[in-house]
mmCIF file of C-alpha atoms in Angstrom:
data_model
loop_
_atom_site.group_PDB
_atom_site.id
_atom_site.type_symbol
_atom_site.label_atom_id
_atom_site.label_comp_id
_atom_site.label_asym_id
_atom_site.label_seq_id
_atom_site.Cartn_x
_atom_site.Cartn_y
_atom_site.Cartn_z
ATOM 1 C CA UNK E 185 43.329 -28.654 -65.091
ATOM 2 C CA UNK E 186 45.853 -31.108 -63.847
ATOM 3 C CA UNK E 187 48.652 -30.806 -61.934
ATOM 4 C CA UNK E 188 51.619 -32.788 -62.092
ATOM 5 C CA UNK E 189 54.274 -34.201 -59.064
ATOM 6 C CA UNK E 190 57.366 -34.553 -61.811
ATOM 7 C CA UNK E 191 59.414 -37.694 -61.185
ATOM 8 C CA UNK E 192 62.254 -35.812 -60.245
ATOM 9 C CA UNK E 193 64.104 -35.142 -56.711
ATOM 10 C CA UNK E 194 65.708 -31.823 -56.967
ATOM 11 C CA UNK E 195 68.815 -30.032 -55.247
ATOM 12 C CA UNK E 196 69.256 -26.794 -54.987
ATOM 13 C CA UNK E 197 72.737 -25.622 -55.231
ATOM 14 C CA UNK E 198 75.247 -22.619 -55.604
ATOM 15 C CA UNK E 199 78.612 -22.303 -56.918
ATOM 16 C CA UNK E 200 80.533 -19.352 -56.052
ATOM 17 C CA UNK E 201 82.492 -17.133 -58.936
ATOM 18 C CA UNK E 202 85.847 -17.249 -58.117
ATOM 19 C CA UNK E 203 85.409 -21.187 -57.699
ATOM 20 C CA UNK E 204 83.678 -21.963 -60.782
ATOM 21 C CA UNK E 205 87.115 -23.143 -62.158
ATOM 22 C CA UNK E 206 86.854 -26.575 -59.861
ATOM 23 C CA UNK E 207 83.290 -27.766 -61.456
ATOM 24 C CA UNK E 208 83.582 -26.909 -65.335
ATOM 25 C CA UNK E 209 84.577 -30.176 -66.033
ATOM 26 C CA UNK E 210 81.179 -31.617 -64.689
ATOM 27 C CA UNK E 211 79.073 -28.950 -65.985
ATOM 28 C CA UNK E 212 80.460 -29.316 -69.506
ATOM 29 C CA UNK E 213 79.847 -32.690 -68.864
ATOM 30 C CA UNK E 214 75.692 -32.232 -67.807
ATOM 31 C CA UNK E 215 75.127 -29.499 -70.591
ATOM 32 C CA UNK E 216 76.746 -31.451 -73.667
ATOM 33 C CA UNK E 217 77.236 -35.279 -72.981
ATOM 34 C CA UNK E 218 74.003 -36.486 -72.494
ATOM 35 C CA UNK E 219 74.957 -40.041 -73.262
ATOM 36 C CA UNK E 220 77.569 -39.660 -70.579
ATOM 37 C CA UNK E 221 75.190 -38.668 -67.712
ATOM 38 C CA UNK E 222 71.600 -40.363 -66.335
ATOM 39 C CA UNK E 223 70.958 -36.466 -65.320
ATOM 40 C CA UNK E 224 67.398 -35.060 -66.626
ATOM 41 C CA UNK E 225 67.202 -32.148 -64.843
ATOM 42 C CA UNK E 226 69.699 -29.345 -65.124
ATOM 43 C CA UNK E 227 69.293 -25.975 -65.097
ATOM 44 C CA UNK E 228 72.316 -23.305 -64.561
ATOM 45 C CA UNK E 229 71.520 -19.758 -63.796
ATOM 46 C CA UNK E 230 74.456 -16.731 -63.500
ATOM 47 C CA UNK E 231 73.573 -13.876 -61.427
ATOM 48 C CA UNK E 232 76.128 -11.275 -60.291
ATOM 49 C CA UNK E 233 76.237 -13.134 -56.817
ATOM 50 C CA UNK E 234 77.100 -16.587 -58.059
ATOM 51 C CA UNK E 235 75.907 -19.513 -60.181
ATOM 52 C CA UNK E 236 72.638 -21.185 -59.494
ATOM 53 C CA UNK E 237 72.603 -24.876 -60.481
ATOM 54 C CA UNK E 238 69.286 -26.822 -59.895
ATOM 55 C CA UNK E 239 69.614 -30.494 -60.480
ATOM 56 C CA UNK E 240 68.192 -34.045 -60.168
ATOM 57 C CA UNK E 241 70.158 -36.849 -58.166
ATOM 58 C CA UNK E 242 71.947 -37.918 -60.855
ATOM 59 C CA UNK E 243 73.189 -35.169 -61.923
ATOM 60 C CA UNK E 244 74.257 -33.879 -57.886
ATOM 61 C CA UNK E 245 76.236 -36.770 -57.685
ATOM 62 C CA UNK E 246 78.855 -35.181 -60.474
ATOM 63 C CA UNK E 247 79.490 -32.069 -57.749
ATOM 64 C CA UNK E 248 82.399 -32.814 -55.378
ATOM 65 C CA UNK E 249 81.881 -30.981 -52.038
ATOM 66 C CA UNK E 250 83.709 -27.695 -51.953
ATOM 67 C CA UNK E 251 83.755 -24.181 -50.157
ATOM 68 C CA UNK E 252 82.908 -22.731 -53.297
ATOM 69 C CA UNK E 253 79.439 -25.094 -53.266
ATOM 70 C CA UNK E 254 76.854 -24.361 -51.458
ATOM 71 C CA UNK E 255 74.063 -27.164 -51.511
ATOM 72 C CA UNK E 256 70.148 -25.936 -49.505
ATOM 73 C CA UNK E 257 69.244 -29.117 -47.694
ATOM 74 C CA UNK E 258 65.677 -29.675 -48.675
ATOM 75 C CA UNK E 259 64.576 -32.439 -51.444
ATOM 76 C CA UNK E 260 62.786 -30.281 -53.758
ATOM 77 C CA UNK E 261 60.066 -31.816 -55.811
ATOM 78 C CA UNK E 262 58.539 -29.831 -59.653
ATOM 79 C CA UNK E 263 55.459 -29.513 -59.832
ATOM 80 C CA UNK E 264 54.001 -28.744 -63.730
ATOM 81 C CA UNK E 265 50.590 -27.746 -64.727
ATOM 82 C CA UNK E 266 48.913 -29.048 -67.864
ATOM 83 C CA UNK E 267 45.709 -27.824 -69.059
ATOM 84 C CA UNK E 268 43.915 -29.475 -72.339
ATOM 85 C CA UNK E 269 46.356 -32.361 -72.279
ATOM 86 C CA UNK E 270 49.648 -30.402 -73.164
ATOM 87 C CA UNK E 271 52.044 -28.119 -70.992
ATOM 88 C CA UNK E 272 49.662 -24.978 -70.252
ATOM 89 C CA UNK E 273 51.295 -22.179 -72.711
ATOM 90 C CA UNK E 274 48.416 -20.759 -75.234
ATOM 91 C CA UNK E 275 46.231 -18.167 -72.336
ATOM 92 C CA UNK E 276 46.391 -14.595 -73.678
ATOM 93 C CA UNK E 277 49.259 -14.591 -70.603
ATOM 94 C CA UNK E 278 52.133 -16.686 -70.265
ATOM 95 C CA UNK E 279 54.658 -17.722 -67.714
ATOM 96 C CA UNK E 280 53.852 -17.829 -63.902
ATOM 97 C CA UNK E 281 50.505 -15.392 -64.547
ATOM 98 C CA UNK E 282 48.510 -18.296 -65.420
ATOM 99 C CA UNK E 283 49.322 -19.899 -62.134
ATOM 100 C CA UNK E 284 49.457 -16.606 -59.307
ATOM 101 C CA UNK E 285 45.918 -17.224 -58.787
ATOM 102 C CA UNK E 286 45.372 -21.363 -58.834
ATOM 103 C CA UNK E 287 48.713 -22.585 -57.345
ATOM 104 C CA UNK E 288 50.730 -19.835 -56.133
ATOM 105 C CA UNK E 289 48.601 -17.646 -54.429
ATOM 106 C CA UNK E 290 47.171 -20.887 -52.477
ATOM 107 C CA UNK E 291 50.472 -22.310 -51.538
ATOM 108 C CA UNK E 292 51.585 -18.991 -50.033
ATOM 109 C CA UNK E 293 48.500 -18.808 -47.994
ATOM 110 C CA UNK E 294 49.535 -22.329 -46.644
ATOM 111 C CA UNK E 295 53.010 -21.437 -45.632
ATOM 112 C CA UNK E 296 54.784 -23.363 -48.613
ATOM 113 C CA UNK E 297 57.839 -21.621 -50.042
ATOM 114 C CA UNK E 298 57.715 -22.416 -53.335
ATOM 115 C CA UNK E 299 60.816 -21.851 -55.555
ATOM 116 C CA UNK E 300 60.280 -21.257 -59.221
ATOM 117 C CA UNK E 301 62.010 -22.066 -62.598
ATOM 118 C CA UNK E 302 60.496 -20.661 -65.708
ATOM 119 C CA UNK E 303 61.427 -22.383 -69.375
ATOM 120 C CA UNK E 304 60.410 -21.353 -72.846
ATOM 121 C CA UNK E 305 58.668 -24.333 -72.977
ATOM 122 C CA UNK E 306 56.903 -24.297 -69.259
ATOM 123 C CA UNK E 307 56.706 -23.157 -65.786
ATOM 124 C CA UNK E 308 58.172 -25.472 -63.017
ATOM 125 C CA UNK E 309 57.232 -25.022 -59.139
ATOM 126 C CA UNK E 310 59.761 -26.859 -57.066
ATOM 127 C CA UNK E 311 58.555 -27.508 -53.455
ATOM 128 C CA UNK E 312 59.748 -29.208 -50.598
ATOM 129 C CA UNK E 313 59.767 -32.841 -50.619
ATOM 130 C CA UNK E 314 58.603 -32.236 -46.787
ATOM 131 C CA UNK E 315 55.839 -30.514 -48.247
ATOM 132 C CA UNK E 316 54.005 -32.442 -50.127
ATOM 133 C CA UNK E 317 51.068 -33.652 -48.121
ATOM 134 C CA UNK E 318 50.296 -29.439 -47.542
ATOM 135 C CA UNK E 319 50.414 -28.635 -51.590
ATOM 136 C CA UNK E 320 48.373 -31.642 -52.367
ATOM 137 C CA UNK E 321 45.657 -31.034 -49.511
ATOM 138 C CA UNK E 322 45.654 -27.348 -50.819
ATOM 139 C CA UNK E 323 45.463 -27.730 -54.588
ATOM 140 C CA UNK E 324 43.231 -31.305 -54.787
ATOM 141 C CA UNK E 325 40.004 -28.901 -55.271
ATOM 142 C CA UNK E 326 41.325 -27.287 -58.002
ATOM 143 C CA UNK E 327 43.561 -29.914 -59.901
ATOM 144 C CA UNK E 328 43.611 -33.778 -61.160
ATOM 145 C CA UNK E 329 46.698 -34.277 -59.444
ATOM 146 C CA UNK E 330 49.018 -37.206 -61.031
ATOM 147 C CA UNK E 331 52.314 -38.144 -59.752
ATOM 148 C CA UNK E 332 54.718 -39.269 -62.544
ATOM 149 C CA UNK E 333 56.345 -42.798 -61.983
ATOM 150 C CA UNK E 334 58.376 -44.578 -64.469
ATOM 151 C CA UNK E 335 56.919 -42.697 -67.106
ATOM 152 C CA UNK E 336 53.277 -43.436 -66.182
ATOM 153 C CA UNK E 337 50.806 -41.096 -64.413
ATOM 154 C CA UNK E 338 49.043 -42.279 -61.492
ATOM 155 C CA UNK E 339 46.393 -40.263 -59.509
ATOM 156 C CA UNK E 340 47.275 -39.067 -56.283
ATOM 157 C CA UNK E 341 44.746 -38.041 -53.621
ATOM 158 C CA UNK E 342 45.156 -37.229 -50.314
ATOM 159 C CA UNK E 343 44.581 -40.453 -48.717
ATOM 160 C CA UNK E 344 47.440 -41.494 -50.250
ATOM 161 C CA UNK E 345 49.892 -39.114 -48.520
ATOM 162 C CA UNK E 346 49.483 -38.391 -44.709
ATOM 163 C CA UNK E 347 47.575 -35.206 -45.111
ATOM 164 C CA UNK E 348 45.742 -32.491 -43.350
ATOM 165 C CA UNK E 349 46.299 -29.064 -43.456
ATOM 166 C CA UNK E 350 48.821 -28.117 -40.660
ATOM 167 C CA UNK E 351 49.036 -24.683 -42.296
ATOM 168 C CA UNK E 352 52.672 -25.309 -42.017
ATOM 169 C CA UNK E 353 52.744 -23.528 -38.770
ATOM 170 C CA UNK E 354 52.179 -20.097 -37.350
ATOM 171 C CA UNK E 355 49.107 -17.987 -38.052
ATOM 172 C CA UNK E 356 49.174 -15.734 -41.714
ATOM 173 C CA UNK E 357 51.898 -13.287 -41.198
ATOM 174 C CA UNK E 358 52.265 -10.004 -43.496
ATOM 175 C CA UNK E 359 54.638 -10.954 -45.526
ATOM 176 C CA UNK E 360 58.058 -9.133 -46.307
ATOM 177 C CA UNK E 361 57.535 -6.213 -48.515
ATOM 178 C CA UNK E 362 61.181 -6.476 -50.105
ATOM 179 C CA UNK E 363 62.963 -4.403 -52.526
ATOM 180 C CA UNK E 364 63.354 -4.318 -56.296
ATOM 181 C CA UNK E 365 65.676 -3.433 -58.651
ATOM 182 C CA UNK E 366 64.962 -2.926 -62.525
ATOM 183 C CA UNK E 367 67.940 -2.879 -64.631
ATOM 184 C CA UNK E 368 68.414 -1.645 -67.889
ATOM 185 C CA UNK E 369 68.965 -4.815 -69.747
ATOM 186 C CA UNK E 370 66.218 -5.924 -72.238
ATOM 187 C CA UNK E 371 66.216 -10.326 -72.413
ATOM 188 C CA UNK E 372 65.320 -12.835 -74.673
ATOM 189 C CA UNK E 373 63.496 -16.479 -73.867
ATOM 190 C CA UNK E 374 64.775 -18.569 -76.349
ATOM 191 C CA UNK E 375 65.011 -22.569 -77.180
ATOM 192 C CA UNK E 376 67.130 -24.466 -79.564
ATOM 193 C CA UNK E 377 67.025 -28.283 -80.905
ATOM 194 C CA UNK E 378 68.882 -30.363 -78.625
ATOM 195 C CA UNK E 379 70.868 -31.935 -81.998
ATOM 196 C CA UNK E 380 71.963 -28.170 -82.596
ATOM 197 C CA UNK E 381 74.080 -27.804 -79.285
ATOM 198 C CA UNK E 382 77.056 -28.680 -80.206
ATOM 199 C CA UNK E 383 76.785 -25.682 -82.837
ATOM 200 C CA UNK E 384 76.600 -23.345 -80.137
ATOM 201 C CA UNK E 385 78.658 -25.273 -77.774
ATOM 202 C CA UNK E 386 81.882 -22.438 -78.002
ATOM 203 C CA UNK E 387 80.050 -19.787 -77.674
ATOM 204 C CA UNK E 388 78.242 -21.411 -74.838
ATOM 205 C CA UNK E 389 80.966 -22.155 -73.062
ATOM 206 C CA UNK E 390 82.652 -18.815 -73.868
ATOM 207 C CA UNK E 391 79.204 -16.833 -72.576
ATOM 208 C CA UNK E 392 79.075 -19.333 -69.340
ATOM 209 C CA UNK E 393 82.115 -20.073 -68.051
ATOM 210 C CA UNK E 394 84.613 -16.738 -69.034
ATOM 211 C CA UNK E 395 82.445 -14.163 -69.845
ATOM 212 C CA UNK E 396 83.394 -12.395 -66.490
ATOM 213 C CA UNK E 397 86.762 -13.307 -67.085
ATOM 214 C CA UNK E 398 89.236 -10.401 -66.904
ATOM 215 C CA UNK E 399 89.219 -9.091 -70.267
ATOM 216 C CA UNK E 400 86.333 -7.007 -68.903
ATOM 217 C CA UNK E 401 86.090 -5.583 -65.387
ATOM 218 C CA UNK E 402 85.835 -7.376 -62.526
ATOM 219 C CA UNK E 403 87.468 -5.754 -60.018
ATOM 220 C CA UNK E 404 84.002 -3.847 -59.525
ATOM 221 C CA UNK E 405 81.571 -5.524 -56.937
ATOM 222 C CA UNK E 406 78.727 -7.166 -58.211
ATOM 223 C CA UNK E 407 76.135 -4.230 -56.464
ATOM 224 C CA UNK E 408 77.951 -1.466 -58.473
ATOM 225 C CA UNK E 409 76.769 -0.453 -61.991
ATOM 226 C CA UNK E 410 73.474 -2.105 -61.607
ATOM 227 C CA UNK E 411 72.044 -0.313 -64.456
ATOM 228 C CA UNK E 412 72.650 -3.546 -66.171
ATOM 229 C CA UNK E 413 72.964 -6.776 -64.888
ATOM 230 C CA UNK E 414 74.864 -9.746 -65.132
ATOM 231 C CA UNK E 415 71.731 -12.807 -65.938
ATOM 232 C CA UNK E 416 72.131 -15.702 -67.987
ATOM 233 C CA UNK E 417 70.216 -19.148 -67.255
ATOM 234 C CA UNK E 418 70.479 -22.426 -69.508
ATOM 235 C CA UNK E 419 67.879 -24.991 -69.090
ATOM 236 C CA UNK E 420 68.137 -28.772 -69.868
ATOM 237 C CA UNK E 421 64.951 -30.724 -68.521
ATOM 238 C CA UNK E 422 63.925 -34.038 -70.060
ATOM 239 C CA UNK E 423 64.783 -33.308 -73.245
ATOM 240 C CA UNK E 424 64.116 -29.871 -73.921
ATOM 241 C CA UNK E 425 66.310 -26.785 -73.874
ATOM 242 C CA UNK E 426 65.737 -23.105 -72.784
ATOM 243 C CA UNK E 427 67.474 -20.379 -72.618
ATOM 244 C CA UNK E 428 67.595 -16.811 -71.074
ATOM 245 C CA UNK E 429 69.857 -14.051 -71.865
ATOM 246 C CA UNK E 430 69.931 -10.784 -72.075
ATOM 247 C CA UNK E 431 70.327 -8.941 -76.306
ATOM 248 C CA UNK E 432 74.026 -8.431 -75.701
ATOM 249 C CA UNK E 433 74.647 -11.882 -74.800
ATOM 250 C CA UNK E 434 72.140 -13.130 -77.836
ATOM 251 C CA UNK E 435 74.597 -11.199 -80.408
ATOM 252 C CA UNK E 436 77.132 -13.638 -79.885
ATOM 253 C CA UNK E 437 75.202 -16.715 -80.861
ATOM 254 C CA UNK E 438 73.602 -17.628 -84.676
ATOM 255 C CA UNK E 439 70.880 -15.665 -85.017
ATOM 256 C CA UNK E 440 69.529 -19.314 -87.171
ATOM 257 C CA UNK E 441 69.798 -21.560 -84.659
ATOM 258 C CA UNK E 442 68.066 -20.051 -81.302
ATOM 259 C CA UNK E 443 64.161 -19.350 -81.627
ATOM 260 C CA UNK E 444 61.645 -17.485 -79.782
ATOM 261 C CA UNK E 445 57.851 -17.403 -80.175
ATOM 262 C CA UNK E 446 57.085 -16.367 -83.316
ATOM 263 C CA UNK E 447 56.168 -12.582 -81.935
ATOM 264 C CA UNK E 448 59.848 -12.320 -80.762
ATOM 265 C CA UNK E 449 59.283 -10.355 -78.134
ATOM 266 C CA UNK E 450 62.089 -8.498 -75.693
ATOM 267 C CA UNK E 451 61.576 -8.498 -71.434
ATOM 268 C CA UNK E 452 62.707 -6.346 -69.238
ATOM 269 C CA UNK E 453 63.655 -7.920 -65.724
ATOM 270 C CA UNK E 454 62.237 -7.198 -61.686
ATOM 271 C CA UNK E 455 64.798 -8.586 -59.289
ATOM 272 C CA UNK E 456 63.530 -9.231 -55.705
ATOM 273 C CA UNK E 457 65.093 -8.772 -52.951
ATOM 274 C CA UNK E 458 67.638 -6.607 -51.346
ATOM 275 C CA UNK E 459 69.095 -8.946 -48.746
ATOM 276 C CA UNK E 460 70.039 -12.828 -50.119
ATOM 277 C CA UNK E 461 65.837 -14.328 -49.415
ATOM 278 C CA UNK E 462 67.007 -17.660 -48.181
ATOM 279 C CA UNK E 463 64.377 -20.450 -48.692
ATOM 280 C CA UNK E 464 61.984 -19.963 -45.524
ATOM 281 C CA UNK E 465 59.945 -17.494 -46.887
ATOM 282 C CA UNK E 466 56.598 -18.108 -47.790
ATOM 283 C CA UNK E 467 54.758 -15.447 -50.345
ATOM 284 C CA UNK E 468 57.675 -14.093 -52.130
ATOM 285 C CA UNK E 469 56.526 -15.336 -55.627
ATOM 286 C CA UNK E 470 52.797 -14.557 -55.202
ATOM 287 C CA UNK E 471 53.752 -10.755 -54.005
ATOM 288 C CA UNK E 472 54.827 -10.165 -57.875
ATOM 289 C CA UNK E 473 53.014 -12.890 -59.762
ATOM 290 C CA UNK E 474 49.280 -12.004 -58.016
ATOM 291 C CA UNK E 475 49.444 -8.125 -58.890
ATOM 292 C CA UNK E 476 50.851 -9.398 -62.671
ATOM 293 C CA UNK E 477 47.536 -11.464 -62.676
ATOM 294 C CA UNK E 478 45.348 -9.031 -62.011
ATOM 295 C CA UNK E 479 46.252 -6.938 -64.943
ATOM 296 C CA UNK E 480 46.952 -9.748 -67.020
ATOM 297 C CA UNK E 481 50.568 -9.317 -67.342
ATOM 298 C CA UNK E 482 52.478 -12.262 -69.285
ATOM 299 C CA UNK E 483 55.976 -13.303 -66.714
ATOM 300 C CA UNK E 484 58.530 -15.591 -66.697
ATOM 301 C CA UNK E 485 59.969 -16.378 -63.324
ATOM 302 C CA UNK E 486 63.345 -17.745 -62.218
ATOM 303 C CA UNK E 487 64.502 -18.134 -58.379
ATOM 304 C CA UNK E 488 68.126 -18.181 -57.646
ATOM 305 C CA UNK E 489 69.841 -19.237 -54.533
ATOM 306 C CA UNK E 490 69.565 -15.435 -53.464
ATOM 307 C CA UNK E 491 67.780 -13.880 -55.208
ATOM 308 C CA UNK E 492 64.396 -14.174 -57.561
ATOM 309 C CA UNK E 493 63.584 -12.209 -60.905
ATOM 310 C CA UNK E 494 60.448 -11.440 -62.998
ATOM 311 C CA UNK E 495 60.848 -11.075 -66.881
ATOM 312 C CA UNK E 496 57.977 -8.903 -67.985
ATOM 313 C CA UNK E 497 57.193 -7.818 -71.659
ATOM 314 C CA UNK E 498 59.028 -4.503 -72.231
ATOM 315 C CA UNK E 499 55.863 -2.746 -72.953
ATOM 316 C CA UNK E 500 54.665 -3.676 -69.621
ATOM 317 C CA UNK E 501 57.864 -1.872 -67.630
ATOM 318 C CA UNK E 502 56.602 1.307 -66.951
ATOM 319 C CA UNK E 503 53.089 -0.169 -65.570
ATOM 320 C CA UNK E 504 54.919 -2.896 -63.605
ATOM 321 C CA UNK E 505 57.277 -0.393 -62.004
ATOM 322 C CA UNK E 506 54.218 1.918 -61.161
ATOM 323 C CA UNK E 507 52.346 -0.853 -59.518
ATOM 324 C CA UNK E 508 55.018 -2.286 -57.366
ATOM 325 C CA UNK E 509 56.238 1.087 -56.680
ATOM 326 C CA UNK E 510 52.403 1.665 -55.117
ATOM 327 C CA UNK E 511 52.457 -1.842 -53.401
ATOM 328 C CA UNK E 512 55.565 -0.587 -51.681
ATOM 329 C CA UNK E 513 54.439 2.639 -50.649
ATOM 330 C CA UNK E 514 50.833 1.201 -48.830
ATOM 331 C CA UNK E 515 50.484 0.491 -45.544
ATOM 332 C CA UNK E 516 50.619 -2.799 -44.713
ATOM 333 C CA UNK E 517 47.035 -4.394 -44.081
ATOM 334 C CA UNK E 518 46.308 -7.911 -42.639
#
């Protein structure tokens, strides 16, 4: 298989609610004018905490500094594995299963946080520019590894990065066993043609930017009534849109114009973490994703700025709940 170093330098960012009003203008600005932007990577993520906006340099340059924006200081470079020539998507699992065992699992081992963004289309593992020489000493066994410049591929080994495994650090540590929460809400992974946006572009905007606006309650915190949660995350990455939202949120757009694969499944969602996770942590990712592996669970995976969540088929819940439920309740072993 081959792994590929995207040509892409990434910021992680968050915007708070109640200052989401002082950065529409840009973000209507990355999702629908294209021709007005050089920005290729842009992906938008509400979670009852705030607004996660991952984005390339181009497109950080059209956030002002604010209190309401909160900006992690690590370069973060995506990483995309292709297997047979084309994005991997066609195992019997999909999502960040095909990759617990050959790139997460490895990384984590290594003391590399990894932070992950899921599509319809693909799986993207954003790591630290800092990095780089660790993941490529770690995965060279097991992947062609290609760097993407100016639209050409070019072989990267580790000669040609100052390598050698520092293991990042301190000896393996047990990693943080943290919490999950499952709520109620069943969500759909969805794409749509690019040309089609503007279709959609009302309801968009409705759904992104005043659907907690307040017509509907907001005086509650965001930890009360978790039975559902508030998730919605657009994608826009070289070309190719994605979308995640939960079925109440998909009854507001044309039922023509947003597609799914053609089996049309619904997921049900595994949010990590009790406490904000920060982006330290090593292992987080490959705590769910390895167990999903083992029993061939399909997942989609999106980190947030505080949180991370699992999408697994709905059929799946009640096995996924048991099995985390049991990895919670062991002892910890070393």
């Amino acid at each position: 298989m081959d792994l590929h170093i995207l040509d892409h330098r990434l910021r992680v960012t968050s915007i708070s609610k109640n200052g989401l009003m002082n950065f529409t203008h840009p973000l209507i600005k990355l999702i629908f004018l294209r021709n007005r932007t050089r920005c290729k990577f842009f992906s938008l993520t509400e979670t009852p905490e705030n607004y996660t906006v991952v984005l390339d340099e181009e497109g950080f340059k059209e956030l002002q500094p604010s209190e309401h924006l909160q900006v992690e200081s690590s370069i973060w470079l995506p990483l995309n594995v292709v297997s047979n020539g084309s994005a991997s998507s066609s195992s019997q699992a999909v999502g960040v299963t095909k990759i617990a065992k050959s790139v997460i699992a490895p990384l984590a081992q290594q003391h590399v946080s990894v932070f992950m963004l899921s599509t319809y289309q693909t799986d993207f593992i954003l790591v630290k520019e800092k990095d780089l020489s660790v993941v490529i000493t770690t995965l060279e066994e097991e992947f062609n590894i290609y760097k993407e410049v100016g639209g050409e591929s070019v072989p990267v080994h580790c000669q040609d990065v100052s390598c050698g495994l520092q293991k990042n650090g301190k000896e393996a540590i047990q990693p943080t066993v943290h919490p999950v929460l499952i709520p109620q809400n069943h969500f759909c992974v969805m794409s749509l043609d690019p040309d089609t946006l503007p279709s959609i572009a009302t309801t968009l905007i409705d759904v992104l930017f005043y659907s907690s606006s307040p017509k509907e309650d907001t005086q509650s915190s965001p930890s009360q009534d978790l039975d559902c949660i508030k998730f919605f995350s657009f994608s826009l990455i070289d070309g190719y849109i994605s979308l995640v939202m939960d079925t109440e949120a998909q009854r507001q757009f044309p039922a023509d114009l947003l597609f799914t694969s053609s089996s049309g499944e619904l997921w049900r969602m595994v949010r990590i973490g009790g406490q904000p996770l920060g982006f330290d942590e090593c292992g987080i990712v490959a705590q769910i994703s390895q167990p999903l592996a083992d029993s061939d669970i399909s997942a989609y995976y999106i980190s947030t700025f505080s949180f991370d969540h699992a999408l697994v088929p709905e059929e799946d819940i009640v096995s996924v709940t048991d099995m985390l439920q049991h990895q919670r309740k062991e002892p910890a072993t070393s």
